[in-house]
Each structure stands twice: as C-alpha cells, then as structure tokens.
PDB file of C-alpha atoms and ligand atoms in Angstrom:
ATOM      1  CA  MET A   1       0.103   0.031  -0.102  1.00 50.00           C
ATOM      2  CA  LYS A   2       1.530   3.316  -1.028  1.00 68.00           C
ATOM      3  CA  LEU A   3       0.284   5.810   1.365  1.00 81.00           C
ATOM      4  CA  LYS A   4       2.041   9.054   0.436  1.00 77.00           C
ATOM      5  CA  GLY A   5      -0.482  11.643  -0.248  1.00 92.00           C
ATOM      6  CA  LYS A   6      -3.296   9.390   0.807  1.00 96.00           C
ATOM      7  CA  VAL A   7      -3.030   9.471   4.607  1.00 98.00           C
ATOM      8  CA  LYS A   8      -5.692  12.180   5.253  1.00 98.00           C
ATOM      9  CA  LYS A   9      -8.053  10.158   2.980  1.00 97.00           C
ATOM     10  CA  TYR A  10      -7.395   6.922   4.702  1.00 97.00           C
ATOM     11  CA  ILE A  11      -8.109   8.608   8.290  1.00 98.00           C
ATOM     12  CA  LEU A  12     -11.312  10.471   7.182  1.00 98.00           C
ATOM     13  CA  GLU A  13     -12.740   7.469   5.435  1.00 97.00           C
ATOM     14  CA  LYS A  14     -12.280   5.366   8.451  1.00 98.00           C
ATOM     15  CA  ILE A  15     -13.762   7.937  10.566  1.00 98.00           C
ATOM     16  CA  ASN A  16     -16.830   8.295   8.242  1.00 97.00           C
ATOM     17  CA  ASP A  17     -17.300   4.622   8.529  1.00 97.00           C
ATOM     18  CA  LYS A  18     -17.806   5.271  12.218  1.00 96.00           C
ATOM     19  CA  LYS A  19     -14.587   3.237  13.099  1.00 97.00           C
ATOM     20  CA  LYS A  20     -12.513   4.349  16.229  1.00 98.00           C
ATOM     21  CA  LEU A  21      -8.971   4.788  15.420  1.00 98.00           C
ATOM     22  CA  HIS A  22      -5.843   4.272  17.485  1.00 98.00           C
ATOM     23  CA  PHE A  23      -2.578   5.888  17.016  1.00 98.00           C
ATOM     24  CA  SER A  24       0.642   4.703  18.478  1.00 98.00           C
ATOM     25  CA  LEU A  25       2.925   7.237  19.599  1.00 98.00           C
ATOM     26  CA  LEU A  26       6.704   6.442  19.461  1.00 97.00           C
ATOM     27  CA  ASP A  27       9.023   9.118  20.999  1.00 95.00           C
ATOM     28  CA  PRO A  28      12.479   8.618  19.393  1.00 93.00           C
ATOM     29  CA  TYR A  29      14.204  10.096  22.582  1.00 91.00           C
ATOM     30  CA  LYS A  30      12.559   7.208  24.632  1.00 89.00           C
ATOM     31  CA  ILE A  31      13.012   4.168  22.387  1.00 84.00           C
ATOM     32  CA  GLY A  32      15.646   1.812  23.216  1.00 84.00           C
ATOM     33  CA  SER A  33      17.541  -0.529  20.978  1.00 91.00           C
ATOM     34  CA  LYS A  34      16.605  -1.543  17.467  1.00 93.00           C
ATOM     35  CA  SER A  35      15.574  -5.063  18.272  1.00 94.00           C
ATOM     36  CA  GLU A  36      13.203  -3.439  21.079  1.00 94.00           C
ATOM     37  CA  LEU A  37      11.580  -1.234  18.633  1.00 96.00           C
ATOM     38  CA  GLU A  38      10.940  -3.892  16.071  1.00 96.00           C
ATOM     39  CA  LYS A  39       9.223  -5.998  18.813  1.00 96.00           C
ATOM     40  CA  ILE A  40       7.085  -3.060  19.928  1.00 97.00           C
ATOM     41  CA  ALA A  41       6.146  -2.055  16.362  1.00 98.00           C
ATOM     42  CA  LYS A  42       5.234  -5.625  15.328  1.00 98.00           C
ATOM     43  CA  SER A  43       3.184  -6.103  18.464  1.00 98.00           C
ATOM     44  CA  LEU A  44       1.258  -2.765  18.017  1.00 98.00           C
ATOM     45  CA  TYR A  45       0.725  -3.336  14.211  1.00 98.00           C
ATOM     46  CA  ASP A  46      -0.435  -6.971  14.827  1.00 98.00           C
ATOM     47  CA  ALA A  47      -2.966  -5.741  17.601  1.00 98.00           C
ATOM     48  CA  GLY A  48      -4.437  -3.379  14.772  1.00 98.00           C
ATOM     49  CA  THR A  49      -3.031   0.069  15.443  1.00 98.00           C
ATOM     50  CA  ASP A  50      -4.318   2.252  12.606  1.00 98.00           C
ATOM     51  CA  ALA A  51      -1.079   4.495  12.515  1.00 98.00           C
ATOM     52  CA  PHE A  52       2.345   5.207  13.765  1.00 98.00           C
ATOM     53  CA  LEU A  53       2.767   8.743  15.121  1.00 98.00           C
ATOM     54  CA  VAL A  54       6.450   9.632  15.599  1.00 98.00           C
ATOM     55  CA  GLY A  55       7.653  12.578  17.905  1.00 96.00           C
ATOM     56  CA  GLY A  56       8.317  14.051  21.121  1.00 92.00           C
ATOM     57  CA  THR A  57       9.183  17.598  22.590  1.00 92.00           C
ATOM     58  CA  LEU A  58      12.624  17.016  24.056  1.00 93.00           C
ATOM     59  CA  GLY A  59      15.572  15.210  22.952  1.00 88.00           C
ATOM     60  CA  VAL A  60      14.633  14.356  19.339  1.00 88.00           C
ATOM     61  CA  SER A  61      17.092  14.674  16.756  1.00 89.00           C
ATOM     62  CA  LYS A  62      16.660  14.238  12.977  1.00 92.00           C
ATOM     63  CA  ASP A  63      18.876  11.072  13.193  1.00 93.00           C
ATOM     64  CA  LYS A  64      16.734   9.619  15.956  1.00 94.00           C
ATOM     65  CA  LEU A  65      13.634  10.360  13.882  1.00 96.00           C
ATOM     66  CA  ASP A  66      14.966   8.737  10.815  1.00 96.00           C
ATOM     67  CA  PHE A  67      16.071   5.621  12.796  1.00 95.00           C
ATOM     68  CA  VAL A  68      12.540   5.190  14.077  1.00 97.00           C
ATOM     69  CA  LEU A  69      11.044   5.871  10.702  1.00 97.00           C
ATOM     70  CA  SER A  70      13.142   3.495   8.908  1.00 96.00           C
ATOM     71  CA  ILE A  71      12.351   0.695  11.253  1.00 97.00           C
ATOM     72  CA  LEU A  72       8.683   1.270  10.501  1.00 97.00           C
ATOM     73  CA  GLU A  73       9.058   1.646   6.918  1.00 95.00           C
ATOM     74  CA  ASP A  74       7.642  -1.895   6.022  1.00 91.00           C
ATOM     75  CA  TYR A  75       4.349  -1.641   7.759  1.00 96.00           C
ATOM     76  CA  GLU A  76       1.383  -0.820   5.922  1.00 95.00           C
ATOM     77  CA  ILE A  77      -0.075   1.783   7.866  1.00 97.00           C
ATOM     78  CA  PRO A  78       0.780   5.479   7.873  1.00 98.00           C
ATOM     79  CA  LYS A  79       3.733   6.903   9.571  1.00 98.00           C
ATOM     80  CA  ILE A  80       2.910  10.387  10.547  1.00 98.00           C
ATOM     81  CA  ILE A  81       5.115  12.936  12.131  1.00 98.00           C
ATOM     82  CA  PHE A  82       3.937  14.378  15.393  1.00 98.00           C
ATOM     83  CA  PRO A  83       6.131  17.548  15.441  1.00 97.00           C
ATOM     84  CA  SER A  84       7.072  19.778  18.452  1.00 95.00           C
ATOM     85  CA  ASN A  85       9.139  21.997  16.386  1.00 95.00           C
ATOM     86  CA  ILE A  86      10.984  22.424  12.800  1.00 95.00           C
ATOM     87  CA  ASN A  87      13.539  19.837  13.857  1.00 92.00           C
ATOM     88  CA  LEU A  88      11.074  17.091  13.270  1.00 95.00           C
ATOM     89  CA  ILE A  89      10.782  16.870   9.541  1.00 97.00           C
ATOM     90  CA  SER A  90      11.668  13.525   7.632  1.00 97.00           C
ATOM     91  CA  GLU A  91      11.079  12.504   4.139  1.00 96.00           C
ATOM     92  CA  LYS A  92      10.861   8.959   5.515  1.00 97.00           C
ATOM     93  CA  ALA A  93       7.368   9.881   6.921  1.00 97.00           C
ATOM     94  CA  ASP A  94       4.138   9.500   4.742  1.00 97.00           C
ATOM     95  CA  ALA A  95       2.531  12.441   6.583  1.00 98.00           C
ATOM     96  CA  ILE A  96       2.950  15.305   9.201  1.00 98.00           C
ATOM     97  CA  LEU A  97       0.367  16.539  11.608  1.00 98.00           C
ATOM     98  CA  PHE A  98       0.638  20.314  10.631  1.00 98.00           C
ATOM     99  CA  LEU A  99      -0.158  21.410  14.128  1.00 98.00           C
ATOM    100  CA  SER A 100      -1.108  24.966  15.293  1.00 98.00           C
ATOM    101  CA  LEU A 101      -1.113  25.262  18.973  1.00 98.00           C
ATOM    102  CA  LEU A 102      -4.080  27.355  19.040  1.00 98.00           C
ATOM    103  CA  ASN A 103      -4.015  28.178  22.848  1.00 98.00           C
ATOM    104  CA  SER A 104      -0.583  29.341  22.474  1.00 98.00           C
ATOM    105  CA  ASP A 105       0.523  32.743  23.541  1.00 98.00           C
ATOM    106  CA  ASP A 106       3.451  32.515  21.416  1.00 98.00           C
ATOM    107  CA  ILE A 107       2.688  33.250  17.768  1.00 98.00           C
ATOM    108  CA  TYR A 108       5.616  31.034  16.763  1.00 98.00           C
ATOM    109  CA  TYR A 109       3.659  27.954  17.763  1.00 98.00           C
ATOM    110  CA  VAL A 110       0.526  29.209  16.074  1.00 98.00           C
ATOM    111  CA  ILE A 111       2.025  30.202  12.621  1.00 98.00           C
ATOM    112  CA  GLY A 112       5.600  30.932  12.917  1.00 98.00           C
ATOM    113  CA  ALA A 113       7.144  27.421  12.897  1.00 98.00           C
ATOM    114  CA  HIS A 114       4.848  26.610  10.137  1.00 98.00           C
ATOM    115  CA  ILE A 115       6.353  29.184   7.421  1.00 98.00           C
ATOM    116  CA  VAL A 116       9.756  27.826   8.082  1.00 98.00           C
ATOM    117  CA  ALA A 117       8.438  24.124   7.757  1.00 98.00           C
ATOM    118  CA  ALA A 118       5.950  24.428   4.894  1.00 98.00           C
ATOM    119  CA  PRO A 119       8.531  24.943   2.052  1.00 98.00           C
ATOM    120  CA  ILE A 120      10.578  21.997   3.437  1.00 98.00           C
ATOM    121  CA  ILE A 121       7.437  19.779   3.622  1.00 98.00           C
ATOM    122  CA  LYS A 122       6.549  20.880   0.094  1.00 98.00           C
ATOM    123  CA  MET A 123      10.095  20.004  -1.158  1.00 97.00           C
ATOM    124  CA  LEU A 124      10.137  16.540   0.562  1.00 97.00           C
ATOM    125  CA  GLN A 125       6.520  15.872  -0.596  1.00 96.00           C
ATOM    126  CA  ILE A 126       5.315  14.896   2.971  1.00 97.00           C
ATOM    127  CA  GLU A 127       1.516  14.957   3.141  1.00 98.00           C
ATOM    128  CA  PRO A 128       0.430  17.779   5.664  1.00 98.00           C
ATOM    129  CA  ILE A 129      -2.629  17.234   7.818  1.00 98.00           C
ATOM    130  CA  PRO A 130      -3.863  20.532   9.110  1.00 98.00           C
ATOM    131  CA  THR A 131      -4.762  19.918  12.582  1.00 98.00           C
ATOM    132  CA  GLY A 132      -5.733  22.260  15.587  1.00 98.00           C
ATOM    133  CA  TYR A 133      -3.594  21.443  18.659  1.00 98.00           C
ATOM    134  CA  ILE A 134      -5.538  22.352  21.937  1.00 98.00           C
ATOM    135  CA  ILE A 135      -3.664  21.798  25.271  1.00 98.00           C
ATOM    136  CA  VAL A 136      -5.985  21.037  28.246  1.00 98.00           C
ATOM    137  CA  GLY A 137      -5.620  20.265  31.949  1.00 98.00           C
ATOM    138  CA  HIS A 138      -2.016  18.950  33.023  1.00 97.00           C
ATOM    139  CA  GLY A 139      -0.290  19.840  29.647  1.00 97.00           C
ATOM    140  CA  GLY A 140       3.033  18.524  30.526  1.00 96.00           C
ATOM    141  CA  THR A 141       6.286  19.510  28.724  1.00 96.00           C
ATOM    142  CA  ALA A 142       4.258  20.403  25.478  1.00 97.00           C
ATOM    143  CA  ALA A 143       2.394  23.057  27.493  1.00 98.00           C
ATOM    144  CA  HIS A 144       5.438  24.368  28.900  1.00 98.00           C
ATOM    145  CA  VAL A 145       7.480  24.544  25.746  1.00 97.00           C
ATOM    146  CA  GLY A 146       4.515  25.812  23.718  1.00 98.00           C
ATOM    147  CA  ARG A 147       3.573  28.543  26.180  1.00 98.00           C
ATOM    148  CA  ALA A 148       0.158  27.322  26.210  1.00 98.00           C
ATOM    149  CA  ARG A 149      -2.630  29.142  28.029  1.00 98.00           C
ATOM    150  CA  ILE A 150      -3.893  25.853  29.446  1.00 98.00           C
ATOM    151  CA  ILE A 151      -7.600  25.059  29.229  1.00 98.00           C
ATOM    152  CA  PRO A 152      -8.749  23.709  32.584  1.00 98.00           C
ATOM    153  CA  TYR A 153      -9.936  20.210  32.669  1.00 98.00           C
ATOM    154  CA  ASP A 154     -13.661  21.280  33.409  1.00 98.00           C
ATOM    155  CA  ASN A 155     -13.791  24.440  31.095  1.00 98.00           C
ATOM    156  CA  TYR A 156     -15.789  22.586  28.364  1.00 98.00           C
ATOM    157  CA  GLU A 157     -17.055  25.726  26.742  1.00 98.00           C
ATOM    158  CA  LEU A 158     -13.656  27.057  26.172  1.00 98.00           C
ATOM    159  CA  ALA A 159     -12.514  23.831  24.639  1.00 98.00           C
ATOM    160  CA  LEU A 160     -15.445  24.020  22.346  1.00 98.00           C
ATOM    161  CA  ALA A 161     -14.863  27.572  21.395  1.00 98.00           C
ATOM    162  CA  TYR A 162     -11.294  26.596  20.303  1.00 98.00           C
ATOM    163  CA  THR A 163     -12.505  23.484  18.336  1.00 98.00           C
ATOM    164  CA  LEU A 164     -15.124  25.510  16.606  1.00 98.00           C
ATOM    165  CA  ALA A 165     -12.452  28.042  15.679  1.00 98.00           C
ATOM    166  CA  ALA A 166     -10.413  25.136  14.228  1.00 98.00           C
ATOM    167  CA  GLU A 167     -13.310  23.775  12.250  1.00 98.00           C
ATOM    168  CA  TYR A 168     -14.160  27.295  10.860  1.00 98.00           C
ATOM    169  CA  LEU A 169     -10.535  27.766   9.866  1.00 98.00           C
ATOM    170  CA  GLY A 170     -10.919  24.665   7.645  1.00 98.00           C
ATOM    171  CA  MET A 171      -8.672  22.377   9.686  1.00 98.00           C
ATOM    172  CA  ASN A 172      -9.130  18.554   9.306  1.00 98.00           C
ATOM    173  CA  LEU A 173      -8.646  17.334  12.902  1.00 98.00           C
ATOM    174  CA  VAL A 174      -8.642  18.797  16.326  1.00 98.00           C
ATOM    175  CA  TYR A 175      -6.258  17.362  18.867  1.00 98.00           C
ATOM    176  CA  LEU A 176      -7.269  17.466  22.642  1.00 98.00           C
ATOM    177  CA  GLU A 177      -3.921  17.104  24.552  1.00 98.00           C
ATOM    178  CA  ALA A 178      -3.729  16.714  28.289  1.00 98.00           C
ATOM    179  CA  GLY A 179       0.164  16.408  27.861  1.00 98.00           C
ATOM    180  CA  SER A 180       2.232  13.324  27.557  1.00 96.00           C
ATOM    181  CA  GLY A 181       2.254  11.440  30.886  1.00 96.00           C
ATOM    182  CA  ALA A 182      -0.493  13.564  32.340  1.00 98.00           C
ATOM    183  CA  PRO A 183      -1.785  12.193  35.653  1.00 98.00           C
ATOM    184  CA  SER A 184      -5.327  12.425  34.194  1.00 98.00           C
ATOM    185  CA  PRO A 185      -6.552  12.490  30.860  1.00 98.00           C
ATOM    186  CA  VAL A 186      -9.059  14.796  29.105  1.00 98.00           C
ATOM    187  CA  ASN A 187     -12.407  14.509  30.649  1.00 98.00           C
ATOM    188  CA  PRO A 188     -14.686  12.141  28.626  1.00 98.00           C
ATOM    189  CA  GLU A 189     -17.347  14.780  29.389  1.00 98.00           C
ATOM    190  CA  MET A 190     -15.543  17.283  27.679  1.00 98.00           C
ATOM    191  CA  ILE A 191     -15.282  15.199  24.584  1.00 98.00           C
ATOM    192  CA  SER A 192     -19.134  14.599  24.522  1.00 98.00           C
ATOM    193  CA  PHE A 193     -19.796  18.354  24.997  1.00 98.00           C
ATOM    194  CA  ILE A 194     -17.786  19.302  21.977  1.00 98.00           C
ATOM    195  CA  LYS A 195     -19.281  16.630  19.898  1.00 98.00           C
ATOM    196  CA  ARG A 196     -22.811  17.991  20.480  1.00 98.00           C
ATOM    197  CA  PHE A 197     -21.759  21.024  18.728  1.00 98.00           C
ATOM    198  CA  SER A 198     -19.033  20.442  16.455  1.00 98.00           C
ATOM    199  CA  GLU A 199     -18.451  18.268  13.481  1.00 96.00           C
ATOM    200  CA  ILE A 200     -14.732  18.169  13.153  1.00 98.00           C
ATOM    201  CA  PRO A 201     -12.969  14.723  14.090  1.00 98.00           C
ATOM    202  CA  ILE A 202     -11.466  14.629  17.367  1.00 98.00           C
ATOM    203  CA  ILE A 203      -8.039  13.185  18.500  1.00 98.00           C
ATOM    204  CA  VAL A 204      -7.520  12.726  22.029  1.00 98.00           C
ATOM    205  CA  GLY A 205      -4.092  12.041  23.874  1.00 98.00           C
ATOM    206  CA  GLY A 206      -2.193  12.321  27.063  1.00 98.00           C
ATOM    207  CA  GLY A 207      -2.482  10.160  30.173  1.00 98.00           C
ATOM    208  CA  ILE A 208      -4.574   7.345  28.711  1.00 98.00           C
ATOM    209  CA  LYS A 209      -3.387   4.216  30.435  1.00 98.00           C
ATOM    210  CA  ASN A 210      -6.215   1.584  30.160  1.00 98.00           C
ATOM    211  CA  ALA A 211      -8.818   0.181  27.854  1.00 98.00           C
ATOM    212  CA  GLU A 212     -11.837   1.332  29.817  1.00 98.00           C
ATOM    213  CA  THR A 213     -10.616   5.013  29.745  1.00 98.00           C
ATOM    214  CA  ALA A 214     -10.068   4.866  25.893  1.00 98.00           C
ATOM    215  CA  GLN A 215     -13.322   2.944  25.278  1.00 98.00           C
ATOM    216  CA  LYS A 216     -15.134   5.759  27.274  1.00 98.00           C
ATOM    217  CA  MET A 217     -13.500   8.684  25.293  1.00 98.00           C
ATOM    218  CA  ALA A 218     -14.503   6.900  21.989  1.00 98.00           C
ATOM    219  CA  ARG A 219     -18.090   6.321  23.111  1.00 98.00           C
ATOM    220  CA  GLU A 220     -18.313   9.975  24.058  1.00 98.00           C
ATOM    221  CA  GLY A 221     -17.163  10.943  20.577  1.00 98.00           C
ATOM    222  CA  ALA A 222     -13.358  10.861  20.309  1.00 98.00           C
ATOM    223  CA  ASP A 223     -12.464   9.529  16.893  1.00 98.00           C
ATOM    224  CA  ILE A 224      -8.750   8.915  17.428  1.00 98.00           C
ATOM    225  CA  ILE A 225      -7.131   7.736  20.570  1.00 98.00           C
ATOM    226  CA  VAL A 226      -3.388   8.298  21.025  1.00 98.00           C
ATOM    227  CA  THR A 227      -1.257   6.443  23.531  1.00 98.00           C
ATOM    228  CA  GLY A 228       2.411   6.876  23.987  1.00 98.00           C
ATOM    229  CA  ASN A 229       3.976   6.323  27.502  1.00 97.00           C
ATOM    230  CA  ILE A 230       1.909   3.018  28.143  1.00 98.00           C
ATOM    231  CA  ILE A 231       3.561   1.445  25.029  1.00 97.00           C
ATOM    232  CA  GLU A 232       6.830   1.933  26.862  1.00 95.00           C
ATOM    233  CA  SER A 233       5.671   0.934  30.333  1.00 96.00           C
ATOM    234  CA  ASN A 234       3.199  -1.700  29.684  1.00 97.00           C
ATOM    235  CA  LEU A 235       2.969  -2.958  26.087  1.00 97.00           C
ATOM    236  CA  ASP A 236       0.265  -5.437  27.083  1.00 98.00           C
ATOM    237  CA  LYS A 237      -2.038  -2.737  28.384  1.00 98.00           C
ATOM    238  CA  ALA A 238      -1.453  -0.767  25.192  1.00 98.00           C
ATOM    239  CA  ILE A 239      -2.439  -3.932  23.125  1.00 98.00           C
ATOM    240  CA  GLU A 240      -5.560  -4.063  25.139  1.00 98.00           C
ATOM    241  CA  ILE A 241      -6.509  -0.464  24.447  1.00 98.00           C
ATOM    242  CA  ILE A 242      -6.032  -1.051  20.673  1.00 98.00           C
ATOM    243  CA  LYS A 243      -8.169  -4.231  20.741  1.00 98.00           C
ATOM    244  CA  GLY A 244     -10.823  -2.621  22.900  1.00 98.00           C
ATOM    245  CA  LEU A 245     -11.345   0.180  20.405  1.00 98.00           C
ATOM    246  CA  LYS A 246     -12.213  -2.361  17.668  1.00 94.00           C
ATOM    247  CA  ASN A 247     -15.483  -3.238  19.400  1.00 83.00           C
ATOM    248  CA  ILE A 248     -17.120   0.228  20.154  1.00 85.00           C
TER     249      ILE A 248
HETATM  250  C1  1GP B   1       1.354  13.067  23.957  1.00 77.81           C
HETATM  251  O1  1GP B   1      -1.035  12.689  23.677  1.00 77.81           O
HETATM  252  C2  1GP B   1       0.298  12.139  23.624  1.00 77.81           C
HETATM  253  O2  1GP B   1       1.356  14.097  23.291  1.00 77.81           O
HETATM  254  C3  1GP B   1       0.279  10.667  24.370  1.00 77.81           C
HETATM  255  O3  1GP B   1       0.272  10.756  25.710  1.00 77.81           O
HETATM  256  O4  1GP B   1       2.355   9.527  26.365  1.00 77.81           O
HETATM  257  O5  1GP B   1       0.510  10.011  28.109  1.00 77.81           O
HETATM  258  O6  1GP B   1       0.339   8.461  26.337  1.00 77.81           O
HETATM  259  P1  1GP B   1       0.941   9.605  26.797  1.00 77.81           P
END
C-alpha cells in the first residue's frame, strides 16, 4: 500500500465509516534498541493500531527520527510525524500533523514554525494534515515549551470555542492534548460536550493508560485515541487499548 498523499483520506474514510482509530505514539528519544523497537512495532501493528505517530518534545534529533521511521518503513499503515518544532521533519514519513497550537501565547507555535516548515514539507513531498492542537488540563512538557494558556479540565465551553475556531478555519482534525504522561486524561465529558456542537474529527491523547478510559472517550465522541507512555511502560496494556477500540 502506497500511502504518500493518501493518509488524510485513509483517516477520514475510516472515521466516516464510524470506526474508532488508535494511533501509537513512538518518541524517538525514549526508544531503546533496534530489536526492542522492532518487537514493539510488530506487536502494535498485529494488535491493529491504525497509524504510527512519531515525535516528542525534548531530545529528538533528525537522526533519531529517521532511525525510528526506517524501522517502521515496511508496515502498511501510515507513519505520521507528530512535530514539536521544525527539527522534526523527515522525508521517510508519509505525512505530518501540521499542528497549530491554538491556545499558545507565542505566535511561533501558532503560525511561526509553520512558515519555516511549509517549504521544506513541500520539497520533501510529505503530506500535511492541518490539525488544531489544543492543550488541556495538565499539559505536560508540551504546554511549557509551547507557552500554552492551558484550558482547565472542566472548562468545556472554552475547549468547544477553540474546536469551533479550528473547524471554521478549515482544519481537518482537532487534537485535545492533556500532555504526555498527564496524571489525568481529558475528561470524557469534555469530548461529548464538544461533539454535540462540532463536526470536526477529534483526536485525544495524554495520560490514557487503560482500555476502559479509551473506550469511554471513544463512546463519548473521540475519533482517534493516541497512546504513548503506556507503550513503553506496559505494552500488554497498550495492546488491550488497541483491541478494545475495535469493538465500540
Ligand atoms: C502525548 O497525547 C500524547 O502528546 C500521548 O500521551 O504519552 O501520556 O500516552 P501519553
């Protein structure tokens, strides 16, 4: 399956078919040896993860990014960059989440990095997927680095306002991010509230550690669930999450 240029279509078609998707986030900074990564990638793929997301906020060099992408190369699911900055662009990826951190106080994270990255993305022919990135609750390192004005876990109306803004700006996806390793994930009630008033597909990530939480989020309206840390800390749990999303 040749995915370049077709990743957005692949994702949106599955969502239109009412499927719940799972993306496996691999942080090149935290990945161990080649054989370890090969084992993890195969387990996630066999469990039915729908895409590999590759990225992280700290410690990710282009070499490490390329190393991870080259190991994922043969899997017939999209390899999508989840960038924190312009250092995370690689021709080895099928696509890149073209993220605008909508609740940042720093214009660099809203549109600045994008004008530096866009011509490179064009030259390397990586498919950009316009995504509104919204940091909620704990926020983690991403919130600190991205100078986010964090949306409280219980301020559903504010989260909806950002989501609608993303929708009206024509973005394809909205990503509700509680922060990698967040002690609590996004409230499922926030997702259902947003879903009542907005059409845009929703990605949710940050602090999701078990199948029950992921399923609840999916039932409340999340279209794509992202898990990162749990893959490294408890691969069996990550597999349960992936399989659990197939039966919603
Ligand atoms: C982080 O949303 C992702 O950007 C995933 O978070 O590592 O906590 O699963 P976790």
